[in-house]
Coordinates of C-alpha atoms in Angstrom, one line a residue:
M1 CA -70.1 -46.1 -28.5
P2 CA -68.5 -42.9 -27.4
P3 CA -64.8 -43.0 -26.6
M4 CA -63.2 -42.0 -23.3
D5 CA -61.4 -39.1 -25.0
H6 CA -63.7 -36.8 -23.2
L7 CA -62.0 -37.9 -20.0
A8 CA -58.5 -37.4 -21.2
E9 CA -59.2 -34.0 -22.8
L10 CA -61.1 -32.3 -19.9
P11 CA -59.7 -28.9 -19.3
A12 CA -57.4 -28.8 -16.3
A13 CA -58.2 -25.2 -15.3
R14 CA -60.7 -24.8 -12.4
K15 CA -61.1 -22.6 -9.4
R16 CA -58.7 -23.3 -6.6
G17 CA -61.5 -23.9 -4.1
Q18 CA -63.8 -26.0 -6.2
P19 CA -63.6 -29.8 -5.6
P20 CA -63.4 -31.9 -8.7
T21 CA -66.2 -34.1 -9.9
G22 CA -65.7 -37.9 -10.0
E23 CA -65.4 -37.7 -13.8
A24 CA -62.6 -35.0 -13.6
L25 CA -60.9 -37.0 -10.8
L26 CA -60.9 -40.1 -13.0
A27 CA -59.6 -38.2 -16.0
A28 CA -56.7 -36.8 -14.0
A29 CA -55.9 -40.2 -12.6
C30 CA -55.8 -41.7 -16.1
R31 CA -53.4 -39.0 -17.2
I32 CA -51.0 -39.6 -14.3
A33 CA -51.1 -43.4 -14.5
A34 CA -50.3 -43.2 -18.3
A35 CA -47.3 -41.0 -17.7
E36 CA -45.9 -42.2 -14.4
G37 CA -47.7 -45.4 -13.4
L38 CA -49.7 -45.9 -10.3
A39 CA -46.7 -44.9 -8.1
G40 CA -47.1 -41.4 -9.4
L41 CA -50.8 -41.2 -8.4
T42 CA -50.4 -39.4 -5.1
L43 CA -52.3 -36.4 -3.8
R44 CA -50.0 -33.6 -4.8
P45 CA -49.7 -34.4 -8.5
L46 CA -53.3 -35.3 -8.6
A47 CA -54.3 -31.9 -7.1
E48 CA -51.9 -30.1 -9.5
S49 CA -53.4 -31.9 -12.5
L50 CA -56.8 -30.7 -11.3
A51 CA -55.5 -27.1 -10.6
I52 CA -56.7 -27.3 -7.0
S53 CA -54.9 -27.4 -3.7
V54 CA -54.1 -30.7 -1.8
T55 CA -56.2 -29.3 1.0
V56 CA -59.3 -29.0 -1.2
L57 CA -58.8 -32.5 -2.5
S58 CA -58.3 -34.0 1.0
N59 CA -61.2 -32.0 2.6
H60 CA -63.5 -33.2 -0.1
Y61 CA -62.4 -36.9 -0.5
G62 CA -60.1 -37.7 2.5
A63 CA -56.8 -39.5 2.6
R64 CA -55.1 -41.2 -0.4
A65 CA -57.1 -44.4 0.2
D66 CA -60.3 -42.5 0.0
V67 CA -59.2 -40.7 -3.1
L68 CA -58.3 -44.1 -4.7
A69 CA -61.8 -45.4 -3.8
A70 CA -63.4 -42.3 -5.4
I71 CA -61.3 -42.8 -8.6
C72 CA -62.3 -46.5 -8.7
H73 CA -66.0 -45.6 -8.0
A74 CA -65.9 -43.2 -11.0
A75 CA -64.2 -45.8 -13.1
L76 CA -66.8 -48.4 -12.3
A77 CA -69.5 -45.9 -13.4
E78 CA -67.7 -45.4 -16.6
E79 CA -67.3 -49.1 -17.1
Q80 CA -71.0 -49.7 -16.6
R81 CA -71.7 -47.0 -19.2
L82 CA -69.2 -48.5 -21.7
F83 CA -70.3 -52.1 -21.3
T84 CA -74.1 -51.4 -21.5
A85 CA -74.1 -51.8 -25.3
W86 CA -72.1 -55.0 -25.2
R87 CA -74.3 -56.5 -22.5
R88 CA -77.3 -55.6 -24.7
D89 CA -75.6 -57.4 -27.6
L90 CA -75.1 -60.5 -25.5
V91 CA -78.8 -60.6 -24.5
T92 CA -79.9 -60.0 -28.1
L93 CA -77.7 -62.7 -29.5
D94 CA -78.4 -65.1 -26.7
V95 CA -76.0 -67.9 -27.9
L96 CA -72.6 -67.0 -29.3
A97 CA -71.3 -69.3 -32.0
P98 CA -67.5 -69.8 -31.7
A99 CA -66.7 -67.5 -34.7
V100 CA -69.1 -64.8 -33.4
A101 CA -67.7 -65.0 -29.9
A102 CA -64.1 -64.6 -31.2
D103 CA -65.0 -61.6 -33.4
L104 CA -67.0 -59.9 -30.7
A105 CA -64.2 -60.4 -28.1
E106 CA -61.7 -59.0 -30.6
I107 CA -63.8 -55.9 -31.1
I108 CA -64.1 -55.4 -27.4
L109 CA -60.4 -55.7 -26.8
E110 CA -59.8 -53.3 -29.7
E111 CA -62.1 -50.7 -28.3
L112 CA -60.6 -51.0 -24.8
A113 CA -57.0 -50.8 -26.1
V114 CA -57.5 -47.9 -28.5
R115 CA -60.5 -45.5 -27.8
Q116 CA -60.6 -46.4 -24.1
R117 CA -56.8 -46.6 -23.7
P118 CA -56.5 -44.2 -20.7
L119 CA -59.0 -46.2 -18.7
S120 CA -57.4 -49.5 -19.6
Q121 CA -54.0 -48.3 -18.6
L122 CA -55.4 -47.4 -15.2
F123 CA -57.2 -50.7 -15.0
V124 CA -54.1 -52.9 -15.6
E125 CA -52.0 -50.7 -13.2
L126 CA -54.6 -51.3 -10.5
V127 CA -54.7 -55.0 -11.3
Q128 CA -51.0 -55.2 -10.7
A129 CA -50.9 -53.1 -7.5
S130 CA -53.9 -54.8 -5.9
T131 CA -51.9 -58.0 -5.4
W132 CA -49.6 -56.4 -2.9
D133 CA -51.3 -53.1 -1.8
Q134 CA -54.3 -53.8 0.4
T135 CA -55.5 -50.2 0.1
V136 CA -55.6 -50.5 -3.7
Q137 CA -57.2 -54.0 -3.4
A138 CA -60.0 -52.6 -1.3
A139 CA -60.7 -49.7 -3.6
F140 CA -60.3 -51.7 -6.8
A141 CA -62.3 -54.8 -5.9
P142 CA -65.7 -53.6 -7.2
W143 CA -64.3 -52.6 -10.5
L144 CA -62.4 -55.8 -10.9
Q145 CA -65.5 -57.8 -10.0
A146 CA -67.6 -56.0 -12.6
R147 CA -65.0 -56.9 -15.3
R148 CA -64.9 -60.5 -14.2
Q149 CA -68.7 -60.7 -14.2
F150 CA -68.9 -59.4 -17.7
W151 CA -66.5 -62.0 -19.1
H152 CA -68.4 -64.7 -17.1
E153 CA -71.6 -63.6 -18.8
F154 CA -69.8 -63.6 -22.2
G155 CA -68.4 -67.1 -21.6
T156 CA -71.7 -68.4 -20.6
R157 CA -73.3 -67.2 -23.8
A158 CA -70.4 -68.7 -25.7
G159 CA -71.1 -72.1 -24.2
L160 CA -68.0 -72.4 -22.0
P161 CA -68.3 -74.7 -19.0
A162 CA -69.4 -73.2 -15.7
A163 CA -66.4 -74.7 -13.9
L164 CA -64.0 -73.0 -16.2
L165 CA -65.8 -69.7 -15.9
D166 CA -66.1 -69.9 -12.1
S167 CA -62.3 -70.5 -11.9
G168 CA -61.7 -67.0 -13.3
W169 CA -59.6 -68.3 -16.2
L170 CA -61.5 -66.5 -18.9
A171 CA -61.5 -63.2 -17.1
G172 CA -57.8 -63.7 -16.5
Y173 CA -57.3 -64.3 -20.2
F174 CA -58.8 -60.9 -21.1
I175 CA -56.8 -59.1 -18.3
D176 CA -53.5 -60.4 -19.6
E177 CA -54.3 -59.8 -23.2
L178 CA -55.6 -56.3 -22.4
A179 CA -52.1 -55.3 -21.0
Y180 CA -50.5 -56.4 -24.3
S181 CA -53.3 -54.9 -26.4
V182 CA -52.7 -51.4 -24.9
L183 CA -49.0 -51.7 -25.7
L184 CA -49.0 -53.6 -29.1
N185 CA -52.3 -52.9 -30.8
H186 CA -50.4 -50.8 -33.4
A187 CA -48.6 -53.9 -34.6
P188 CA -50.5 -56.0 -37.3
P189 CA -48.6 -59.2 -36.3
Y190 CA -49.7 -58.9 -32.7
R191 CA -53.3 -58.2 -33.7
L192 CA -53.4 -61.2 -36.0
L193 CA -51.9 -63.4 -33.2
R194 CA -54.5 -62.1 -30.8
R195 CA -57.3 -63.0 -33.3
L196 CA -55.8 -66.4 -33.9
C197 CA -55.8 -67.1 -30.2
L198 CA -59.4 -66.0 -29.7
R199 CA -60.5 -68.2 -32.6
R200 CA -58.8 -71.2 -31.0
L201 CA -60.2 -70.3 -27.5
F202 CA -63.8 -70.2 -28.5
S203 CA -63.6 -73.2 -30.8
G204 CA -62.7 -75.5 -27.9
L205 CA -58.9 -75.0 -27.5
V206 CA -57.7 -78.2 -29.2
K207 CA -56.6 -78.2 -32.8
G208 CA -59.3 -79.3 -35.2
P209 CA -58.7 -81.3 -38.4
D210 CA -59.4 -78.2 -40.5
E211 CA -57.0 -75.9 -38.7
S212 CA -53.7 -77.0 -40.3
G213 CA -53.3 -73.5 -41.7
D214 CA -53.3 -72.1 -38.1
T215 CA -50.0 -73.7 -37.4
G216 CA -48.3 -72.1 -40.3
L217 CA -49.8 -68.7 -39.5
F218 CA -48.8 -69.0 -35.9
S219 CA -45.2 -69.6 -36.9
L220 CA -45.2 -66.6 -39.3
L221 CA -46.6 -64.3 -36.5
F222 CA -44.1 -65.7 -34.0
D223 CA -41.2 -64.8 -36.3
A224 CA -42.7 -61.4 -37.1
L225 CA -42.7 -60.4 -33.4
E226 CA -39.0 -61.3 -33.0
Y227 CA -36.5 -58.7 -31.9
Q228 CA -35.2 -56.4 -34.5
P229 CA -31.5 -55.7 -34.9
G230 CA -30.3 -53.2 -32.2
E231 CA -33.2 -53.7 -29.9
P232 CA -32.5 -54.5 -26.2
S233 CA -33.3 -58.1 -25.8
V234 CA -33.8 -60.7 -23.0
I235 CA -31.4 -63.6 -23.5
Q236 CA -33.2 -66.9 -22.9
G237 CA -31.3 -68.9 -20.3
A238 CA -28.7 -66.2 -19.5
D239 CA -26.3 -67.2 -16.8
L240 CA -26.0 -64.4 -14.2
S241 CA -25.2 -66.5 -11.1
D242 CA -21.6 -65.6 -10.5
G243 CA -20.4 -62.6 -8.4
W244 CA -22.3 -59.4 -7.6
P245 CA -24.0 -59.1 -11.1
G246 CA -25.8 -62.3 -10.2
R247 CA -26.8 -60.9 -6.8
A248 CA -28.0 -57.8 -8.5
A249 CA -30.0 -59.7 -11.1
H250 CA -31.6 -61.8 -8.3
A251 CA -32.6 -58.7 -6.5
C252 CA -34.1 -57.3 -9.7
A253 CA -36.0 -60.5 -10.3
I254 CA -37.5 -60.4 -6.8
Q255 CA -38.5 -56.8 -7.0
L256 CA -39.9 -57.2 -10.5
S257 CA -42.1 -60.1 -9.4
A258 CA -43.2 -58.5 -6.2
R259 CA -43.7 -54.8 -7.0
G260 CA -43.4 -54.4 -10.8
V261 CA -40.9 -52.2 -12.6
G262 CA -41.5 -49.4 -10.1
G263 CA -39.5 -51.4 -7.5
L264 CA -36.4 -51.3 -9.6
T265 CA -34.3 -48.4 -8.5
H266 CA -30.5 -48.3 -8.6
R267 CA -30.1 -47.5 -5.0
A268 CA -32.4 -50.3 -3.8
I269 CA -30.8 -52.9 -6.0
A270 CA -27.3 -51.8 -5.2
A271 CA -28.1 -52.1 -1.5
E272 CA -29.5 -55.6 -2.0
A273 CA -26.5 -56.7 -4.1
G274 CA -24.0 -55.2 -1.6
V275 CA -22.2 -53.0 -4.1
P276 CA -21.8 -49.2 -4.5
H277 CA -24.5 -47.4 -6.4
T278 CA -21.9 -46.3 -9.0
T279 CA -20.7 -49.8 -9.6
L280 CA -24.2 -51.0 -10.3
S281 CA -25.0 -48.0 -12.6
Y282 CA -21.9 -48.7 -14.7
R283 CA -22.9 -52.3 -15.4
F284 CA -26.7 -51.6 -15.6
P285 CA -27.0 -47.9 -16.7
T286 CA -30.8 -47.6 -16.9
Q287 CA -33.9 -48.9 -15.3
Q288 CA -34.6 -50.8 -18.4
D289 CA -31.3 -52.6 -18.0
L290 CA -32.3 -53.6 -14.5
V291 CA -35.6 -55.0 -15.9
I292 CA -33.9 -57.1 -18.5
A293 CA -31.4 -58.4 -15.9
G294 CA -34.4 -59.4 -13.7
L295 CA -36.2 -61.1 -16.5
E296 CA -33.1 -63.0 -17.6
Y297 CA -32.6 -64.3 -14.1
I298 CA -36.2 -65.4 -13.8
I299 CA -36.3 -67.1 -17.2
S300 CA -33.0 -68.9 -16.7
H301 CA -34.3 -70.4 -13.5
L302 CA -37.7 -71.2 -15.1
L303 CA -36.0 -73.1 -18.0
I304 CA -34.1 -75.2 -15.5
A305 CA -37.3 -75.9 -13.6
V306 CA -39.1 -76.9 -16.8
D307 CA -36.3 -79.2 -17.8
K308 CA -36.2 -80.8 -14.3
A309 CA -40.0 -81.3 -14.4
G310 CA -39.7 -83.1 -17.7
L311 CA -37.1 -85.4 -16.3
T312 CA -38.6 -86.1 -12.9
G313 CA -42.3 -86.1 -13.7
N314 CA -42.9 -83.2 -11.3
H315 CA -46.2 -81.8 -12.7
Q316 CA -46.4 -78.7 -10.6
L317 CA -47.5 -75.7 -12.7
L318 CA -45.4 -73.3 -10.6
S319 CA -41.7 -73.9 -10.5
E320 CA -39.6 -74.0 -7.4
G321 CA -38.2 -70.6 -8.4
E322 CA -41.7 -69.1 -8.6
Q323 CA -42.5 -70.3 -5.1
H324 CA -39.4 -68.4 -3.9
G325 CA -40.5 -65.1 -5.5
L326 CA -39.2 -65.5 -9.0
D327 CA -42.6 -65.3 -10.7
V328 CA -42.4 -65.1 -14.5
S329 CA -46.1 -64.5 -14.8
R330 CA -46.0 -61.4 -12.6
A331 CA -42.7 -60.1 -14.0
T332 CA -43.8 -60.3 -17.7
F333 CA -47.2 -58.7 -16.9
A334 CA -45.4 -55.9 -15.1
V335 CA -43.1 -55.4 -18.1
A336 CA -46.1 -55.2 -20.5
I337 CA -47.6 -52.5 -18.3
A338 CA -44.4 -50.5 -17.9
A339 CA -43.4 -50.6 -21.6
T340 CA -46.1 -48.1 -22.4
R341 CA -43.9 -45.6 -20.6
L342 CA -40.5 -47.1 -20.9
T343 CA -40.6 -47.6 -24.7
R344 CA -37.2 -49.5 -24.8
L345 CA -39.0 -52.4 -23.1
A346 CA -41.6 -52.7 -25.8
P347 CA -39.6 -55.3 -27.8
C348 CA -39.1 -57.3 -24.6
A349 CA -42.8 -57.3 -23.9
A350 CA -43.6 -58.4 -27.5
D351 CA -41.2 -61.2 -27.1
M352 CA -42.8 -62.3 -23.8
R353 CA -46.2 -62.2 -25.5
R354 CA -45.2 -64.3 -28.5
R355 CA -43.6 -66.9 -26.1
R356 CA -46.7 -67.3 -23.9
G357 CA -47.1 -71.1 -23.4
I358 CA -43.6 -72.0 -24.7
N359 CA -42.7 -73.9 -21.5
L360 CA -46.2 -75.2 -20.9
V361 CA -46.3 -77.0 -24.3
K362 CA -43.3 -79.0 -23.3
L363 CA -45.1 -80.4 -20.2
L364 CA -48.6 -80.9 -21.8
P365 CA -47.9 -84.5 -22.9
Q366 CA -47.3 -85.4 -19.3
L367 CA -50.0 -83.1 -17.8
A368 CA -52.7 -84.1 -20.2
P369 CA -51.7 -87.3 -22.0
E370 CA -55.3 -88.2 -23.0
T371 CA -55.9 -84.9 -24.8
S372 CA -54.9 -84.7 -28.4
G373 CA -54.5 -81.5 -30.5
M374 CA -52.7 -79.6 -27.7
D375 CA -50.2 -77.7 -29.8
W376 CA -48.3 -74.6 -29.0
L377 CA -51.3 -72.4 -29.9
A378 CA -53.4 -74.2 -27.4
A379 CA -50.7 -73.9 -24.8
Q380 CA -50.5 -70.2 -25.5
V381 CA -54.2 -69.7 -25.0
M382 CA -54.1 -71.8 -21.8
S383 CA -51.1 -69.8 -20.5
I384 CA -52.6 -66.4 -21.1
G385 CA -55.6 -67.2 -19.0
L386 CA -53.6 -68.7 -16.2
I387 CA -51.2 -65.8 -16.1
G388 CA -54.0 -63.2 -16.1
L389 CA -55.7 -65.1 -13.2
A390 CA -52.4 -65.2 -11.2
N391 CA -52.0 -61.5 -11.6
T392 CA -55.3 -60.8 -9.9
L393 CA -54.3 -62.7 -6.8
P394 CA -51.8 -62.0 -4.0
P395 CA -48.8 -64.4 -4.3
G396 CA -48.9 -67.4 -2.1
E397 CA -50.4 -70.8 -1.6
S398 CA -54.0 -69.6 -2.3
A399 CA -52.9 -68.2 -5.7
R400 CA -51.1 -71.5 -6.6
H401 CA -54.2 -73.5 -5.6
A402 CA -56.4 -71.2 -7.7
V403 CA -54.1 -71.4 -10.8
N404 CA -53.8 -75.2 -10.6
Q405 CA -57.6 -75.5 -10.1
A406 CA -58.2 -73.3 -13.2
F407 CA -55.7 -75.5 -15.1
G408 CA -57.6 -78.6 -14.2
S409 CA -60.8 -76.9 -15.5
V410 CA -59.1 -76.0 -18.8
I411 CA -57.8 -79.5 -19.3
G412 CA -61.2 -81.0 -18.6
W413 CA -62.8 -78.7 -21.1
A414 CA -60.2 -79.5 -23.7
Q415 CA -60.7 -83.3 -23.2
R416 CA -64.4 -83.0 -23.6
A417 CA -63.9 -80.9 -26.7

């Protein structure tokens, strides 16, 4: 299967008055998204990357919304070309045994994360932005639906229940994992963890009697993805509630959940916290420091909510803090995407990935008391799918309902297994 390198390496030089093809437009969009994120994908840098004027770009495609639609249309065409062989394999194999499904899914993720990395970076950027930008949502919807449909077909061949596939959980799983694959595919412990999760997913989620070795391997991989000395880290349960640093951390948490890392600027956070820009910059010198403060604030409140749920029997999947904008699912997904550009955040993202399901596993005895074999690895697989699903939906009551409905489908599947 040919890589997407031909898109990334297209020559930028062209006549000033010649409008770009859809393929050239997509290649330029991928370059910009990889370097600056979706926020950098505006008409002027796009035109400069294509060596044409903004006027030529606008006259040919229209406003930014029209240009985004053209980019997504070209990406969908590329997607259909790339996925043709995989769809052919699904038809040929007809039924995917669990081991075959896990291996094939692993190969697809590897391909998307490595040889198709520019396209995948653009994809996850659009996933994130589509939950709060209606212009992006409208342009991106056909591409997102095509990806969802592929994983629905894949899951059907693998024998997953229709209710689970219709909930969007499996497609969500591969969206969340793709963001981490783009970032961490170079790390053997991550790749092994990803494979371990896929094996558990397609074997029915619950721990089988012959999978005792998986627990030990999971622990080894968890430790291998730990922070190394000197790396900036997120303190689990940090207390940032007193004074203006707490207000600043709260503002970072809200922006990180709502708009991703791009929403964290020193001037914006200083204004929200009610302190001078210079004061904030002294305490949090870089954007990465603002990200870490926001994550610590969200996680500290999430831990409190999980402990409270365990004591009170409150089985809501989304904590009170998440309902007020402190959404750990969206925040950690945003960090995984941004860490490809802000490399100091990569250890934080790796830590967030290895801890997927760490809070859910505490509540599973109450949430699914009749299901045995629901260990941390099962909780991690469940959590990845739920987080990926949540990140395709605008925040609000409908998203909470969709996530809880998907959770019910996952639990039902695990009980039957």
